[in-house]
Short mmCIF file of C-alpha atoms in Angstrom, two decimals:
data_model
loop_
_atom_site.label_atom_id
_atom_site.label_comp_id
_atom_site.label_asym_id
_atom_site.label_seq_id
_atom_site.Cartn_x
_atom_site.Cartn_y
_atom_site.Cartn_z
CA MET T 45 -41.26 42.44 38.52
CA THR T 46 -40.99 41.93 42.27
CA GLN T 47 -41.06 38.47 43.86
CA THR T 48 -44.34 39.32 45.61
CA ARG T 49 -46.00 40.26 42.33
CA ARG T 50 -44.66 37.12 40.61
CA ASP T 51 -46.00 34.96 43.41
CA LEU T 52 -49.41 36.62 43.25
CA LEU T 53 -49.67 36.14 39.50
CA LYS T 54 -48.49 32.55 39.73
CA ALA T 55 -50.91 31.70 42.52
CA SER T 56 -53.77 33.38 40.72
CA ALA T 57 -53.15 32.07 37.23
CA GLY T 58 -55.50 29.12 37.63
CA ALA T 59 -58.20 31.36 39.04
CA ALA T 60 -57.80 33.79 36.17
CA LEU T 61 -58.11 30.96 33.68
CA LEU T 62 -61.32 29.78 35.32
CA ALA T 63 -62.65 33.32 35.32
CA GLY T 64 -62.29 33.43 31.56
CA LEU T 65 -64.14 30.16 31.03
CA GLY T 66 -67.87 29.80 30.57
CA ALA T 67 -70.42 29.76 27.82
CA PRO T 68 -68.97 31.35 24.67
CA MET T 69 -70.51 34.66 23.66
CA ALA T 70 -71.01 36.05 20.18
CA ARG T 71 -68.31 38.39 18.90
CA ALA T 72 -70.87 41.21 18.63
CA GLN T 73 -71.16 41.19 22.42
CA THR T 74 -67.55 42.21 23.04
CA ALA T 75 -66.72 45.82 23.84
CA ALA T 76 -64.62 46.08 20.69
CA ASP T 77 -67.51 45.91 18.28
CA GLY T 78 -70.78 45.83 20.23
CA PRO T 79 -72.91 48.67 21.61
CA GLU T 80 -71.26 50.54 24.49
CA LEU T 81 -72.50 49.93 28.03
CA TYR T 82 -71.66 53.59 28.78
CA ALA T 83 -70.10 56.50 26.95
CA GLY T 84 -66.36 56.04 26.52
CA GLU T 85 -66.32 52.30 27.18
CA ARG T 86 -64.55 51.42 23.95
CA ALA T 87 -61.76 53.99 24.45
CA LEU T 88 -61.22 52.81 28.04
CA TYR T 89 -61.07 49.20 26.85
CA GLU T 90 -58.39 50.15 24.32
CA ALA T 91 -56.30 51.77 27.07
CA ALA T 92 -56.87 48.81 29.41
CA SER T 93 -55.85 46.38 26.66
CA LYS T 94 -52.38 47.95 26.66
CA GLU T 95 -52.07 47.02 30.33
CA GLY T 96 -53.55 43.60 29.66
CA ILE T 97 -54.41 42.64 33.24
CA ILE T 98 -56.56 43.64 36.21
CA ILE T 99 -55.82 42.32 39.71
CA SER T 100 -59.05 42.32 41.74
CA ASN T 101 -58.42 42.03 45.47
CA ASN T 102 -60.69 40.02 47.81
CA THR T 103 -63.36 39.06 45.27
CA GLY T 104 -63.85 35.39 46.15
CA PRO T 105 -65.59 33.58 43.26
CA THR T 106 -68.24 31.80 45.37
CA TRP T 107 -69.33 34.98 47.18
CA ALA T 108 -71.99 37.38 45.84
CA ASN T 109 -71.86 35.80 42.35
CA TRP T 110 -68.38 37.13 41.58
CA ASN T 111 -67.62 34.13 39.38
CA ALA T 112 -70.44 35.14 37.02
CA LEU T 113 -69.05 38.68 36.85
CA PHE T 114 -65.57 37.32 36.08
CA ARG T 115 -66.94 35.25 33.18
CA ALA T 116 -69.00 38.13 31.80
CA PHE T 117 -66.09 40.58 32.07
CA SER T 118 -63.69 38.17 30.33
CA ALA T 119 -66.18 37.58 27.53
CA ARG T 120 -66.72 41.30 26.96
CA TYR T 121 -63.06 42.30 27.33
CA PRO T 122 -61.00 39.36 26.01
CA ASN T 123 -57.80 41.43 25.85
CA VAL T 124 -57.79 42.07 29.62
CA ASN T 125 -56.91 39.12 31.85
CA ILE T 126 -58.63 39.21 35.25
CA VAL T 127 -56.79 37.86 38.30
CA TYR T 128 -58.35 37.74 41.76
CA ASN T 129 -57.90 36.50 45.31
CA ASP T 130 -60.03 35.95 48.41
CA VAL T 131 -58.37 37.00 51.66
CA GLY T 132 -61.02 38.75 53.79
CA SER T 133 -61.77 42.46 54.16
CA GLY T 134 -59.53 43.27 57.12
CA VAL T 135 -56.63 41.24 55.79
CA ALA T 136 -56.95 42.89 52.38
CA VAL T 137 -56.72 46.40 53.86
CA ASN T 138 -53.75 45.55 56.07
CA ALA T 139 -51.92 43.97 53.14
CA LEU T 140 -52.58 47.06 51.05
CA GLU T 141 -51.14 49.20 53.84
CA ARG T 142 -47.90 47.18 53.78
CA THR T 143 -47.53 47.53 50.00
CA LYS T 144 -48.95 51.03 49.54
CA ASN T 145 -45.81 52.40 47.85
CA ARG T 146 -45.89 49.63 45.23
CA PRO T 147 -49.36 48.05 45.45
CA GLN T 148 -49.77 44.55 44.07
CA VAL T 149 -53.50 44.94 43.33
CA ASP T 150 -55.59 47.38 41.31
CA THR T 151 -59.00 47.27 43.01
CA ILE T 152 -60.11 46.24 46.49
CA TYR T 153 -63.52 44.96 47.64
CA TYR T 154 -64.68 44.83 51.24
CA PHE T 155 -67.38 45.19 53.84
CA GLY T 156 -68.17 48.91 53.83
CA ALA T 157 -66.63 49.70 57.21
CA ASN T 158 -63.30 48.43 55.92
CA GLY T 159 -63.62 50.77 52.93
CA VAL T 160 -63.97 53.70 55.32
CA ASP T 161 -60.88 52.46 57.16
CA ALA T 162 -58.86 52.16 53.94
CA GLN T 163 -59.92 55.65 52.86
CA ARG T 164 -58.82 57.12 56.19
CA ARG T 165 -55.42 55.46 55.78
CA GLY T 166 -54.95 57.16 52.41
CA LEU T 167 -54.81 53.93 50.41
CA LEU T 168 -57.43 54.69 47.76
CA ALA T 169 -57.75 56.70 44.56
CA PRO T 170 -60.82 58.76 43.65
CA PHE T 171 -62.89 57.36 40.81
CA ARG T 172 -66.53 57.90 39.93
CA PRO T 173 -67.73 54.98 37.80
CA THR T 174 -70.78 54.83 35.60
CA ASN T 175 -74.01 55.19 37.63
CA PHE T 176 -72.08 56.71 40.55
CA GLU T 177 -74.45 59.67 40.82
CA LYS T 178 -77.45 57.35 41.14
CA LEU T 179 -76.17 56.00 44.46
CA PRO T 180 -77.57 57.51 47.66
CA GLU T 181 -75.10 59.81 49.39
CA LEU T 182 -74.86 57.34 52.28
CA ALA T 183 -73.63 54.70 49.83
CA ARG T 184 -70.59 56.53 48.43
CA HIS T 185 -67.57 58.60 49.33
CA PRO T 186 -68.03 62.09 47.81
CA GLU T 187 -64.99 61.74 45.54
CA GLY T 188 -65.47 58.04 44.82
CA GLU T 189 -62.68 56.66 46.99
CA TRP T 190 -65.19 53.96 47.91
CA PHE T 191 -68.69 53.27 46.67
CA THR T 192 -71.32 50.63 47.34
CA ILE T 193 -71.81 48.00 44.65
CA HIS T 194 -74.32 45.78 46.46
CA GLN T 195 -75.87 45.34 49.88
CA LEU T 196 -76.83 42.36 52.04
CA GLU T 197 -79.59 42.22 54.61
CA VAL T 198 -79.66 40.30 57.91
CA VAL T 199 -82.36 37.61 58.01
CA PHE T 200 -83.31 34.43 59.85
CA ILE T 201 -82.44 31.32 57.84
CA VAL T 202 -84.46 28.43 59.22
CA ASN T 203 -84.13 24.69 58.65
CA LYS T 204 -87.79 23.65 58.65
CA THR T 205 -86.94 20.00 59.30
CA LEU T 206 -85.44 21.03 62.67
CA VAL T 207 -87.75 23.91 63.64
CA LYS T 208 -91.50 23.43 63.97
CA GLU T 209 -92.50 27.10 63.81
CA SER T 210 -90.15 29.73 62.39
CA PRO T 211 -89.35 32.91 64.36
CA ARG T 212 -90.70 36.09 62.75
CA SER T 213 -89.02 38.71 64.90
CA PHE T 214 -86.03 39.41 67.11
CA ALA T 215 -88.46 39.11 70.03
CA ASP T 216 -89.38 35.60 68.88
CA LEU T 217 -85.75 34.47 69.11
CA LEU T 218 -86.05 34.76 72.91
CA LYS T 219 -88.85 32.15 73.09
CA PRO T 220 -88.07 28.93 75.01
CA GLU T 221 -88.89 26.69 72.04
CA TYR T 222 -85.67 27.83 70.36
CA LYS T 223 -83.36 26.41 73.06
CA ASN T 224 -79.90 25.58 71.61
CA SER T 225 -81.07 26.51 68.11
CA ILE T 226 -79.49 29.83 67.09
CA VAL T 227 -76.14 30.33 65.38
CA TYR T 228 -74.70 33.70 64.40
CA LEU T 229 -71.29 35.20 63.63
CA ASP T 230 -68.93 36.95 66.03
CA PRO T 231 -69.03 40.77 65.63
CA ARG T 232 -65.43 41.02 66.78
CA SER T 233 -64.19 39.33 63.61
CA THR T 234 -66.98 39.46 61.01
CA GLY T 235 -69.00 42.14 59.26
CA VAL T 236 -72.20 40.09 59.41
CA GLY T 237 -71.83 39.79 63.18
CA GLN T 238 -71.58 43.56 63.45
CA VAL T 239 -74.64 44.08 61.25
CA PHE T 240 -76.63 41.54 63.29
CA THR T 241 -75.80 43.48 66.46
CA TRP T 242 -76.84 46.78 64.87
CA ALA T 243 -80.09 45.21 63.62
CA ALA T 244 -80.86 43.87 67.08
CA ASN T 245 -80.09 47.29 68.56
CA PHE T 246 -82.39 49.18 66.20
CA ALA T 247 -85.13 46.53 66.63
CA ASN T 248 -85.09 47.25 70.35
CA GLY T 249 -85.13 51.03 70.09
CA GLY T 250 -81.41 51.75 70.03
CA THR T 251 -79.49 54.25 67.93
CA TYR T 252 -75.93 54.69 66.70
CA GLU T 253 -75.28 56.73 69.82
CA ASN T 254 -77.13 54.36 72.18
CA LEU T 255 -76.11 50.70 71.98
CA ARG T 256 -77.57 49.70 75.33
CA PRO T 257 -80.89 48.27 73.97
CA GLY T 258 -79.05 45.98 71.58
CA LEU T 259 -76.48 44.84 74.12
CA ASP T 260 -79.21 44.13 76.65
CA TYR T 261 -80.97 42.07 74.00
CA VAL T 262 -77.80 40.08 73.27
CA GLU T 263 -77.39 39.39 76.99
CA ARG T 264 -80.99 38.13 77.26
CA LEU T 265 -80.56 35.99 74.16
CA HIS T 266 -77.50 34.25 75.55
CA LYS T 267 -78.95 33.86 79.05
CA SER T 268 -82.03 32.23 77.53
CA GLY T 269 -79.90 29.32 76.38
CA ASN T 270 -81.15 29.70 72.82
CA VAL T 271 -77.72 30.37 71.27
CA LEU T 272 -76.22 27.11 70.07
CA ARG T 273 -72.91 28.77 69.21
CA VAL T 274 -71.24 31.92 67.92
CA VAL T 275 -68.79 31.28 65.08
CA GLY T 276 -65.90 33.14 63.51
CA THR T 277 -66.38 32.03 59.92
CA THR T 278 -69.47 31.42 57.80
CA PRO T 279 -70.84 27.92 58.64
CA TYR T 280 -72.57 27.44 55.31
CA ALA T 281 -71.61 23.78 54.90
CA GLN T 282 -72.88 22.97 58.38
CA PHE T 283 -76.24 24.56 57.60
CA VAL T 284 -76.63 22.64 54.36
CA LYS T 285 -75.77 19.41 56.21
CA GLY T 286 -78.64 20.05 58.62
CA GLU T 287 -76.54 20.92 61.66
CA ILE T 288 -77.98 24.41 62.33
CA PRO T 289 -81.67 24.99 63.14
CA ILE T 290 -81.71 28.82 62.95
CA TRP T 291 -78.93 30.83 61.35
CA VAL T 292 -78.99 34.63 61.70
CA ASN T 293 -77.03 35.71 58.66
CA PHE T 294 -77.05 37.55 55.37
CA VAL T 295 -79.88 36.75 52.98
CA ASN T 296 -77.78 35.44 50.08
CA ASP T 297 -76.63 32.30 51.90
CA GLY T 298 -80.20 31.33 52.74
CA LEU T 299 -81.40 31.75 49.18
CA ARG T 300 -78.36 29.92 47.84
CA ALA T 301 -79.10 26.96 50.13
CA LYS T 302 -82.75 27.02 49.07
CA PHE T 303 -82.41 27.41 45.31
CA VAL T 304 -78.91 26.27 44.40
CA ASP T 305 -77.69 23.65 46.86
CA GLY T 306 -80.73 21.43 47.08
CA MET T 307 -82.46 22.30 50.36
CA GLY T 308 -85.58 23.63 48.63
CA ASP T 309 -88.67 24.04 50.79
CA SER T 310 -86.87 22.80 53.89
CA VAL T 311 -85.35 26.31 54.08
CA GLU T 312 -87.32 29.40 55.05
CA VAL T 313 -85.72 32.83 54.79
CA ILE T 314 -87.39 35.45 57.00
CA SER T 315 -86.89 39.21 57.24
CA PRO T 316 -87.54 40.17 60.90
CA SER T 317 -90.77 42.05 61.44
CA GLU T 318 -89.14 44.85 63.47
CA GLY T 319 -86.99 45.63 60.43
CA THR T 320 -83.53 44.67 59.29
CA VAL T 321 -80.23 46.35 58.43
CA ALA T 322 -78.53 46.23 55.04
CA ALA T 323 -74.76 46.02 54.96
CA PRO T 324 -73.13 48.02 52.17
CA TYR T 325 -70.32 46.21 50.38
CA THR T 326 -67.97 48.61 48.67
CA ILE T 327 -65.11 48.64 46.19
CA SER T 328 -62.31 51.05 45.33
CA LEU T 329 -59.59 51.85 42.87
CA VAL T 330 -56.26 51.47 44.65
CA LYS T 331 -53.97 54.48 44.93
CA ASN T 332 -50.95 54.07 42.62
CA ALA T 333 -52.56 51.07 40.91
CA ARG T 334 -50.28 49.68 38.20
CA ASN T 335 -53.18 48.86 35.89
CA GLU T 336 -55.30 51.95 36.46
CA ASN T 337 -57.24 51.82 33.19
CA ALA T 338 -58.03 48.12 33.59
CA GLY T 339 -59.12 48.85 37.15
CA LYS T 340 -61.50 51.55 35.94
CA LEU T 341 -62.84 49.24 33.23
CA TRP T 342 -63.57 46.57 35.85
CA LEU T 343 -65.25 49.03 38.23
CA ASN T 344 -67.39 50.46 35.44
CA PHE T 345 -68.51 46.98 34.45
CA ILE T 346 -69.45 46.15 38.05
CA MET T 347 -71.55 49.32 38.23
CA SER T 348 -73.15 48.87 34.81
CA GLU T 349 -76.69 47.57 34.44
CA ARG T 350 -75.35 44.13 33.48
CA GLY T 351 -72.95 43.92 36.39
CA GLN T 352 -75.66 44.92 38.85
CA GLN T 353 -78.05 42.36 37.37
CA LEU T 354 -75.47 39.63 37.94
CA PHE T 355 -75.36 40.50 41.64
CA ALA T 356 -79.14 40.07 41.80
CA GLU T 357 -78.78 36.67 40.16
CA GLY T 358 -76.48 35.77 43.08
CA PHE T 359 -79.18 36.79 45.61
CA VAL T 360 -77.60 40.07 46.68
CA THR T 361 -79.28 43.48 46.38
CA PRO T 362 -77.84 45.74 43.65
CA ALA T 363 -76.66 49.15 44.86
CA VAL T 364 -77.79 51.11 41.81
CA PRO T 365 -81.49 52.02 42.12
CA GLY T 366 -83.83 51.07 39.29
CA VAL T 367 -81.78 48.21 37.84
CA ALA T 368 -84.05 46.03 35.69
CA ILE T 369 -84.12 42.58 37.30
CA PRO T 370 -85.65 39.74 35.24
CA PRO T 371 -88.97 38.49 36.71
CA GLU T 372 -87.64 34.96 37.26
CA VAL T 373 -84.77 36.39 39.34
CA GLN T 374 -87.00 38.85 41.20
CA ALA T 375 -89.34 36.01 42.19
CA ARG T 376 -86.55 34.36 44.20
CA LEU T 377 -85.53 37.45 46.15
CA ILE T 378 -86.82 38.38 49.61
CA LYS T 379 -89.00 41.44 50.09
CA HIS T 380 -88.09 43.37 53.23
CA GLU T 381 -90.93 45.36 54.75
CA LYS T 382 -88.51 47.58 56.64
CA VAL T 383 -84.79 47.96 55.96
CA GLN T 384 -82.20 50.63 56.62
CA LEU T 385 -78.77 50.95 55.09
CA LEU T 386 -75.99 50.88 57.65
CA ASP T 387 -74.36 54.29 58.06
CA LEU T 388 -70.68 53.46 57.61
CA GLN T 389 -69.33 56.60 59.27
CA LYS T 390 -71.51 56.33 62.37
CA SER T 391 -71.10 52.56 62.72
CA ALA T 392 -67.32 52.83 62.32
CA ALA T 393 -67.18 55.47 65.05
CA ALA T 394 -68.98 53.12 67.45
CA LEU T 395 -67.26 49.87 66.38
CA THR T 396 -65.00 49.45 69.42
CA GLN T 397 -67.90 50.15 71.76
CA LEU T 398 -70.06 47.62 69.89
CA GLN T 399 -67.42 44.89 69.94
CA GLN T 400 -66.42 45.34 73.56
CA GLY T 401 -70.04 45.69 74.65
CA TRP T 402 -70.99 42.53 72.80
CA ALA T 403 -68.17 40.53 74.43
CA LYS T 404 -69.36 41.58 77.88
CA ALA T 405 -73.05 40.97 77.10
CA ALA T 406 -72.62 37.63 75.31
CA LEU T 407 -69.57 36.16 76.99
CA GLY T 408 -69.23 38.05 80.26
CA GLN T 409 -65.75 39.20 79.27
#
């Protein structure tokens, strides 16, 4: 075993232990002796048990309800230890590039544009998990080198104790009553910042080939004085502390603040009336993965009905159409009147233009 692999396992041991904890489940619910989630599950579990471990790259436990998926996976497959890390999409791809001849991870999760990048670098293995064919073509690589497992929509997250009347549209964000009120993430370093810029562009009549309407909007927004700050990392703690009046961000953080972390009715989560953009988050089996069967078992579980339901419980939109979501979970989710899934190929082709154009429009650089 290489030093790098030993270090990874040592650093992740505590996380893996936590992933296996949780409410005990009846023996009949394990894959060994319960009903199969999909045809061939039991045989794949037997093969994965011989490997004994799955290393899941970039699946941070507090993001998108991953911790619940870890617990459910460990309960169903007790003979396969799950180890994970949280390093960020771009960092994860670059690390995989450096270790591509002897990869230290089995699966990799990322913002969809990073999945396209990893596929172009030849770092991924084809695999079509259960429910793969149900995904829209826009949400998957034809051979399964990446595929969408959930999506997140851009919304306005408003602290009602700081804002008298909530904005309902991108146009509203330009109003003078929102002076020094708006926080959003930098599109040069974050996926959510990129998706915000695309959403603003489409809301103002732009296309993938024409970014000018969105960049003009960004320039007006900053010149209005309404932007409090642009940040490089998610300022969730600052929002919960009451330091951000209006946060333009993905929907899951707003619903988490409202329903999980005590803000309740002081938070309003609003889908912009012009429409919003959904960011596809994708996952892949790594090329030359050491624990290939365990990796496939993990990916199949994520794409199963149960795995997709667990994403919904974490306030993210499942990728597989028609997943049965319990009424009490559905009642907490936001209904978007108009939403379009980000085209990963087209957005990736225009990424440099978007980032450089944003810097000039927002910062004058």
